[in-house]
Coordinates of C-alpha atoms in Angstrom, one line a residue:
M199 CA -0.6 0.3 0.0
D200 CA 2.9 2.3 1.2
V201 CA 4.4 1.2 -2.9
N202 CA 1.5 2.4 -4.1
A203 CA 0.9 5.4 -2.9
A204 CA 4.9 6.3 -3.4
V205 CA 4.1 5.4 -7.4
A206 CA 1.3 7.3 -7.9
A207 CA 2.6 10.5 -5.6
V208 CA 6.5 10.0 -7.9
A209 CA 4.1 10.1 -10.9
A210 CA 1.9 13.0 -10.4
I211 CA 5.3 15.4 -9.6
A212 CA 6.4 14.3 -12.7
G213 CA 2.8 15.1 -14.5
V214 CA 2.9 18.9 -13.1
C215 CA 7.1 19.3 -14.6
T216 CA 5.9 18.3 -16.9
G217 CA 2.7 20.7 -17.3
V218 CA 5.3 23.3 -16.3
I219 CA 8.3 23.0 -19.1
A220 CA 5.4 22.7 -21.3
M221 CA 4.7 26.4 -19.9
L222 CA 7.1 27.9 -20.2
A223 CA 7.9 26.5 -23.5
F224 CA 5.2 27.9 -24.8
R225 CA 5.3 31.0 -23.3
W226 CA 8.8 31.0 -25.1
S227 CA 7.5 30.4 -28.8
E228 CA 6.1 32.4 -28.3
R229 CA 8.6 35.4 -27.2
D230 CA 9.9 34.6 -29.8
Q231 CA 7.2 34.5 -32.8
K232 CA 7.4 38.3 -31.6
R233 CA 11.1 39.5 -31.5
P234 CA 11.9 40.8 -35.3
T235 CA 14.0 38.9 -36.9
R236 CA 15.9 39.8 -40.1
T237 CA 13.5 38.6 -42.8
S238 CA 10.9 40.7 -40.8
L239 CA 12.1 44.1 -41.5
H240 CA 12.0 43.2 -45.1
T241 CA 8.5 42.0 -45.9
D242 CA 6.4 43.9 -43.3
P243 CA 6.0 47.3 -44.0
V244 CA 8.3 49.8 -43.4
L245 CA 8.0 52.8 -45.5
P246 CA 6.4 56.4 -43.5
P247 CA 3.1 56.4 -44.1
G248 CA 1.9 57.6 -47.8
V249 CA 5.3 57.0 -49.4
D250 CA 4.5 54.2 -50.8
T251 CA 1.8 56.0 -52.6
V252 CA 3.6 59.3 -53.3
L253 CA 6.9 56.4 -55.2
S254 CA 4.3 55.0 -57.8
V255 CA 2.3 58.2 -59.2
L256 CA 5.5 59.8 -59.8
R257 CA 7.6 59.2 -63.6
S258 CA 11.1 59.0 -62.1
S259 CA 12.2 55.1 -61.5
A260 CA 12.3 54.9 -57.1
V261 CA 14.3 52.7 -55.7
V262 CA 14.8 52.0 -51.5
L263 CA 17.5 50.3 -49.7
D264 CA 17.6 49.5 -45.9
E265 CA 20.7 49.9 -43.8
A266 CA 21.5 45.9 -45.2
D267 CA 20.7 47.0 -48.9
A268 CA 18.6 45.8 -50.2
V269 CA 15.8 46.7 -52.3
V270 CA 12.2 47.7 -49.6
K271 CA 10.7 49.1 -52.4
A272 CA 11.7 49.3 -56.3
S273 CA 9.6 50.3 -59.4
S274 CA 8.1 48.6 -61.9
A275 CA 10.1 50.9 -64.3
A276 CA 13.2 50.6 -62.2
Y277 CA 13.1 46.7 -63.5
A278 CA 12.6 48.1 -66.6
L279 CA 16.0 50.1 -66.6
G280 CA 18.0 46.8 -65.3
L281 CA 18.9 48.8 -61.8
V282 CA 17.4 46.3 -59.6
R283 CA 18.1 42.5 -59.9
G284 CA 17.7 40.0 -57.5
G285 CA 16.6 42.6 -55.3
K286 CA 19.5 44.1 -54.7
L287 CA 21.0 47.7 -56.8
A288 CA 23.0 46.3 -59.5
V289 CA 24.1 49.6 -60.7
E290 CA 27.7 50.8 -58.8
P291 CA 28.4 54.0 -59.0
M292 CA 24.1 54.6 -57.7
L293 CA 25.1 51.3 -54.7
Q294 CA 28.1 53.5 -53.5
M295 CA 26.4 57.0 -53.8
A296 CA 23.6 55.6 -51.5
R297 CA 25.4 54.3 -48.9
D298 CA 27.6 58.0 -49.1
T299 CA 24.1 59.7 -48.3
R300 CA 22.8 56.9 -45.3
R301 CA 26.3 57.7 -43.6
D302 CA 26.7 61.4 -44.4
G303 CA 22.8 62.5 -44.9
E304 CA 23.7 64.4 -47.9
I305 CA 22.0 65.0 -50.9
R306 CA 24.1 63.4 -53.7
Q307 CA 23.4 63.5 -57.8
V308 CA 24.8 62.5 -61.2
E309 CA 24.3 61.7 -64.3
L310 CA 25.7 58.5 -65.7
D311 CA 25.8 56.9 -69.0
L312 CA 24.3 53.3 -68.7
P313 CA 24.2 49.4 -70.7
R314 CA 21.1 48.1 -72.2
R315 CA 19.7 45.3 -71.2
G316 CA 20.6 42.2 -72.4
T317 CA 23.4 42.0 -75.3
G318 CA 25.1 45.1 -73.8
R319 CA 24.5 46.7 -77.4
G320 CA 22.9 49.8 -79.6
E321 CA 22.6 53.6 -77.7
A322 CA 23.9 53.8 -73.5
L323 CA 20.7 54.2 -72.3
A324 CA 21.9 58.4 -70.3
V325 CA 20.6 59.0 -66.7
S326 CA 20.4 61.4 -64.0
A327 CA 20.1 59.6 -60.1
R328 CA 19.8 61.8 -57.1
V329 CA 20.3 59.3 -54.0
A330 CA 18.6 61.3 -50.6
P331 CA 17.7 59.6 -46.7
L332 CA 14.2 58.3 -46.4
G333 CA 13.7 58.1 -41.8
S334 CA 16.2 57.4 -40.2
R335 CA 16.9 54.0 -42.1
L336 CA 16.2 54.1 -45.6
V337 CA 18.2 55.6 -48.4
L338 CA 15.6 56.0 -51.7
L339 CA 17.5 56.9 -55.7
L340 CA 15.5 58.6 -58.2
V341 CA 16.7 57.4 -61.7
E342 CA 15.6 60.4 -64.4
D343 CA 16.2 58.2 -68.3
L344 CA 17.7 61.7 -69.9
T345 CA 18.0 59.1 -73.6
E346 CA 15.8 60.9 -75.5
A347 CA 15.9 64.4 -74.1
R348 CA 19.7 63.7 -75.2
R349 CA 18.6 62.3 -79.2
I350 CA 16.5 65.0 -78.5
E351 CA 19.6 67.6 -78.2
A352 CA 21.4 65.9 -80.7
V353 CA 18.9 66.4 -83.5
R354 CA 18.9 70.5 -82.2
R355 CA 22.5 70.6 -82.3
D356 CA 22.9 68.6 -86.0
F357 CA 19.8 70.9 -86.7
V358 CA 21.8 74.1 -86.2
A359 CA 24.2 72.5 -87.7
N360 CA 22.7 71.9 -90.7
V361 CA 21.2 75.4 -91.4
S362 CA 24.6 76.8 -90.5
H363 CA 26.4 75.4 -93.5
E364 CA 23.1 76.0 -95.4
L365 CA 23.4 79.9 -95.2
K366 CA 27.1 79.8 -96.0
T367 CA 26.4 78.9 -99.4
P368 CA 24.5 80.8 -100.8
V369 CA 25.7 84.5 -98.6
G370 CA 29.0 83.0 -99.4
A371 CA 28.5 83.2 -103.5
L372 CA 26.6 86.3 -103.1
S373 CA 29.4 88.4 -101.8
L374 CA 32.3 86.7 -104.3
L375 CA 29.8 87.7 -107.3
S376 CA 29.3 90.5 -105.8
E377 CA 33.1 91.5 -105.9
A378 CA 33.3 89.2 -109.4
V379 CA 30.5 92.4 -110.3
M380 CA 32.3 95.5 -109.0
D381 CA 35.9 93.9 -110.4
A382 CA 34.4 93.4 -114.2
S383 CA 32.2 96.9 -114.9
D384 CA 33.8 97.9 -117.4
D385 CA 32.9 94.8 -119.1
P386 CA 28.7 94.5 -119.5
E387 CA 28.3 90.8 -121.0
A388 CA 30.4 89.4 -117.5
V389 CA 28.6 91.3 -115.2
E390 CA 25.6 89.8 -117.3
R391 CA 27.0 86.8 -115.6
F392 CA 27.5 87.6 -112.8
A393 CA 23.9 89.1 -112.2
G394 CA 22.0 86.0 -113.4
R395 CA 23.8 83.5 -110.9
M396 CA 23.2 86.3 -108.0
Q397 CA 19.6 85.7 -108.6
I398 CA 19.5 81.7 -109.0
E399 CA 21.3 82.2 -105.6
A400 CA 19.5 84.8 -104.0
T401 CA 16.3 82.9 -104.5
R402 CA 18.3 79.4 -103.2
L403 CA 18.5 81.4 -100.3
T404 CA 15.1 82.7 -100.9
N405 CA 13.5 79.4 -100.4
L406 CA 15.8 78.3 -97.9
V407 CA 14.5 80.7 -95.6
Q408 CA 11.1 80.1 -97.0
E409 CA 11.6 76.3 -95.9
L410 CA 12.8 76.4 -92.5
I411 CA 10.3 78.6 -91.7
D412 CA 7.2 75.7 -92.8
L413 CA 9.5 73.6 -91.4
S414 CA 9.2 75.2 -87.9
R415 CA 5.1 75.9 -88.1
V416 CA 4.9 73.2 -89.1
Q417 CA 6.2 71.2 -85.9
N418 CA 5.2 74.4 -83.8
D419 CA 1.6 75.2 -84.9
D420 CA -1.2 72.0 -84.2
P421 CA -3.0 72.1 -87.8
L422 CA -6.3 71.3 -86.5
E423 CA -7.1 73.9 -84.5
D424 CA -7.7 75.4 -88.0
A425 CA -8.9 72.3 -89.6
E426 CA -10.9 72.2 -92.4
P427 CA -12.4 69.7 -95.1
V428 CA -9.9 70.2 -98.3
R429 CA -10.7 69.6 -101.9
V430 CA -7.8 67.0 -102.6
D431 CA -8.7 67.9 -106.1
E432 CA -8.2 71.2 -105.9
L433 CA -4.3 70.8 -103.8
V434 CA -3.5 68.2 -106.4
A435 CA -4.3 71.4 -109.2
E436 CA -2.2 74.1 -106.7
A437 CA 0.5 71.4 -107.7
I438 CA 0.8 70.9 -110.6
D439 CA 0.4 74.3 -111.4
R440 CA 3.2 75.1 -109.2
S441 CA 5.9 73.1 -111.1
R442 CA 4.1 73.8 -113.8
H443 CA 7.0 75.4 -116.1
Q444 CA 9.6 73.4 -115.2
A445 CA 8.0 70.0 -116.2
S446 CA 7.3 72.1 -119.2
H447 CA 10.8 72.7 -119.6
K448 CA 11.6 69.0 -118.9
Q449 CA 9.6 68.4 -121.0
I450 CA 7.3 65.9 -118.1
T451 CA 4.2 65.2 -118.7
M452 CA 1.9 65.7 -115.5
A453 CA -1.3 63.3 -115.2
A454 CA -3.8 63.7 -112.2
G455 CA -6.9 61.1 -111.5
G456 CA -8.7 59.0 -109.4
T457 CA -11.7 59.6 -107.4
A458 CA -13.5 62.7 -107.4
E459 CA -14.7 65.0 -105.3
L460 CA -12.1 63.2 -101.6
Q461 CA -12.1 65.9 -98.9
I462 CA -9.0 66.4 -96.5
W463 CA -10.0 67.2 -92.6
G464 CA -6.4 69.5 -91.8
N465 CA -4.8 72.7 -92.1
R466 CA -5.6 74.1 -96.7
G467 CA -1.7 75.3 -96.8
Q468 CA 0.3 72.6 -94.7
L469 CA -1.3 69.8 -96.7
A470 CA -0.6 72.4 -100.8
A471 CA 2.6 72.7 -99.3
A472 CA 3.8 68.7 -98.2
L473 CA 1.8 67.7 -101.9
G474 CA 3.2 70.0 -104.1
N475 CA 6.8 69.5 -102.6
L476 CA 6.1 65.3 -103.7
V477 CA 4.8 66.6 -106.9
E478 CA 8.4 69.7 -107.1
N479 CA 10.3 66.6 -105.7
A480 CA 8.7 63.5 -108.7
V481 CA 9.2 66.9 -111.0
N482 CA 13.1 67.7 -110.3
Y483 CA 14.2 64.6 -110.0
S484 CA 12.0 62.6 -113.0
P485 CA 14.7 62.6 -116.8
A486 CA 12.7 64.8 -119.7
R487 CA 10.2 63.0 -121.8
T488 CA 8.9 61.2 -118.9
R489 CA 5.7 61.0 -116.5
V490 CA 4.5 62.0 -113.6
G491 CA 0.9 60.4 -111.8
I492 CA -1.3 61.6 -109.2
A493 CA -3.9 59.9 -108.4
A494 CA -6.0 60.3 -105.1
R495 CA -8.4 57.5 -103.8
R496 CA -10.5 56.4 -100.6
V497 CA -9.2 53.7 -98.8
T498 CA -10.9 52.3 -95.2
A499 CA -9.8 51.7 -92.1
P500 CA -10.3 50.8 -89.2
G501 CA -11.3 54.3 -87.3
G502 CA -12.5 55.9 -90.4
D503 CA -11.8 55.2 -94.0
L504 CA -9.4 57.8 -95.1
I505 CA -7.9 59.8 -98.7
E506 CA -5.0 58.1 -100.3
V507 CA -3.0 61.2 -102.3
A508 CA 0.1 58.8 -104.2
V509 CA 3.1 60.5 -106.5
T510 CA 3.9 58.3 -109.0
D511 CA 7.4 59.1 -111.1
Q512 CA 9.6 57.4 -113.8
G513 CA 12.6 58.9 -112.4
I514 CA 16.1 57.7 -110.7
G515 CA 14.6 56.2 -107.9
I516 CA 15.8 55.6 -104.4
S517 CA 18.0 52.8 -102.8
D518 CA 17.4 50.5 -100.0
K519 CA 20.3 52.3 -97.9
D520 CA 18.8 55.8 -98.5
K521 CA 15.4 55.7 -98.4
E522 CA 15.7 55.2 -94.1
R523 CA 16.8 58.4 -95.0
I524 CA 15.0 60.4 -97.5
F525 CA 12.8 62.6 -94.8
E526 CA 15.9 63.4 -92.7
R527 CA 16.3 67.4 -92.5
F528 CA 18.9 68.3 -95.2
Y529 CA 19.7 64.6 -96.1
R530 CA 19.9 64.8 -100.1
V531 CA 19.5 61.1 -102.4
D532 CA 21.8 63.0 -105.2
P533 CA 23.2 66.1 -103.5
A534 CA 24.5 67.5 -107.0
R535 CA 21.1 67.3 -108.8
S536 CA 19.8 69.1 -105.4
R537 CA 22.8 71.7 -105.9
A538 CA 21.0 71.8 -109.6
T539 CA 17.6 72.0 -109.0
G540 CA 17.7 73.9 -105.6
G541 CA 17.3 72.1 -103.5
T542 CA 17.5 72.4 -99.2
G543 CA 16.8 69.2 -98.4
L544 CA 13.9 70.3 -96.4
G545 CA 10.6 69.0 -98.2
L546 CA 10.6 65.2 -97.2
A547 CA 10.8 66.8 -94.1
I548 CA 7.8 69.3 -94.1
V549 CA 5.9 66.2 -95.7
K550 CA 6.5 63.6 -93.1
H551 CA 5.3 66.7 -90.3
V552 CA 2.8 67.8 -92.3
A553 CA 1.3 63.6 -92.8
A554 CA 2.3 62.9 -88.9
S555 CA 0.5 66.7 -87.5
H556 CA -2.8 65.6 -88.8
G557 CA -2.6 61.7 -88.0
G558 CA -1.2 60.5 -90.8
E559 CA 1.2 58.7 -92.8
V560 CA 4.0 59.4 -95.1
T561 CA 5.5 56.6 -97.2
V562 CA 8.1 55.6 -100.1
W563 CA 8.0 52.9 -102.7
S564 CA 10.4 53.0 -104.8
S565 CA 13.5 51.3 -106.4
E566 CA 16.1 52.1 -108.7
G567 CA 16.4 52.4 -112.1
Q568 CA 12.4 51.7 -112.2
G569 CA 11.0 55.1 -110.7
S570 CA 8.9 56.2 -106.8
T571 CA 5.9 56.8 -105.1
F572 CA 5.1 58.6 -102.5
T573 CA 2.4 57.9 -100.7
L574 CA 0.3 60.5 -99.1
R575 CA -2.8 58.2 -96.1
L576 CA -5.0 61.3 -94.0
P577 CA -8.2 61.5 -92.4
E578 CA -11.1 62.3 -95.0
A579 CA -12.6 65.0 -93.4
A580 CA -16.3 63.6 -94.3
A581 CA -15.1 60.1 -91.9
H582 CA -14.1 63.3 -89.1
R583 CA -17.5 64.8 -88.7
D584 CA -18.7 60.9 -88.3
R585 CA -16.2 59.9 -86.0
A586 CA -17.3 63.7 -84.1
T587 CA -20.5 63.1 -83.6
G588 CA -20.6 59.2 -82.5
H589 CA -21.8 58.0 -86.6
G590 CA -19.9 55.5 -89.0
G591 CA -17.3 56.2 -90.8
G592 CA -18.5 54.2 -93.7
H593 CA -18.5 55.7 -97.4
G594 CA -18.2 52.1 -99.5
G595 CA -15.4 53.6 -100.6
L596 CA -12.2 51.0 -102.3
D597 CA -10.6 49.6 -99.9
D598 CA -7.2 48.7 -99.6
E599 CA -6.6 46.3 -102.2
A600 CA -7.8 48.3 -104.7
T601 CA -5.7 49.2 -107.8
P602 CA -5.1 52.4 -108.8
S603 CA -6.2 54.6 -110.7
D604 CA -5.4 54.3 -114.8
A605 CA -4.0 58.1 -115.1
S606 CA -1.5 56.8 -112.9
A607 CA -0.8 53.7 -113.5
A608 CA -0.2 55.2 -117.4
A609 CA 2.3 57.6 -115.6
A610 CA 3.9 54.9 -113.4
A611 CA 4.5 52.4 -116.3
T612 CA 6.6 50.0 -114.8
T613 CA 6.1 51.0 -111.9
T614 CA 3.4 49.8 -109.8
Y615 CA 2.0 49.9 -106.3
E616 CA 3.1 48.0 -103.4
P617 CA 1.8 47.6 -99.9
I618 CA 1.5 50.1 -97.4
P619 CA 3.7 49.2 -94.4
A620 CA 3.1 50.0 -91.2
P621 CA 2.8 53.2 -89.9
E622 CA 6.6 54.6 -88.7
V623 CA 7.3 56.9 -85.2
L624 CA 7.4 60.2 -85.7
P625 CA 9.4 62.6 -84.0

């Protein structure tokens, strides 16, 4: 009996000890769970209130680093630029800036050129990085992509340099010719010859200045503010009349055809200048006794009907390498011919900007020795009104596979219409 009682007492004591140990272990576990760990520092929200919302609406790429240089927050743009990889800031100069700012609290800014993600080939990314402390432990990195701004600035510098060069040529020629006239004042024939050359250079200078004004206007003005329905046949007649003298001198036949009574929605002056430049180029770059055709038609498009005006010549054609650059300012396929015809290299650049500002495009098909076809595609006036009032724009016109007009086909001779490519991205 005493033995049984002793066993029972021992069992009771053991149970009590087990319960106490279990309770202590449970409380210890709860305290460990409440204690912050290195992992929880990164997974729990550590940004000050409202910062996350502000970062989400910034245009700059944003990265927030903690005291261990781990990324706490990064915008999608930061990942797209390749700034963050594997949860770490991948750009060493920016990482060093963040460490220096964390140490002394100073705001730092620097401009860097970063290689593009992937192969690393091509133009480097120009960025501006700014680092500032965020609270007591965090560092904020803001990165602005300056690549496009740098490209635009380079284009502006090239444009100014080209303008200066183009202006110096006729101005210098006028200066030399005026000196020649003074030296040959007792020779009437020489004076007459030099005076004729001065008129040519003065005309070249006048044309250059006028085209610079036109290019500036189409780049800065919104043509749709003064938009109106413009009859295509009137634009074609005006373009033909503009080049009639030069075409007659070279015995070039100009033929117009296509669908009648079409209307384009836009600025009449700019549209007339664009089509006039295309016809003038076709005449200037065509051999004598050939044909230039202008054809207009309606084509269907998802957003409403478009008017397509094609100018076809039987000229020297354009090589593949030149086709990629002919719409650049001051670019000339044949500089010698441009000097002979008084070309400035701005005509097609004006056409490109006019088409883009009117919501259309200009494309080119060409084959060396067979001629070229420049095609303007612009919104139809009726279709524009229908879209403005919420009605459909179908007019039952020709579809994209319709054949060119007989007049244009006759003018093109062996040249055929190629499919219109997708619109290119314009600056």
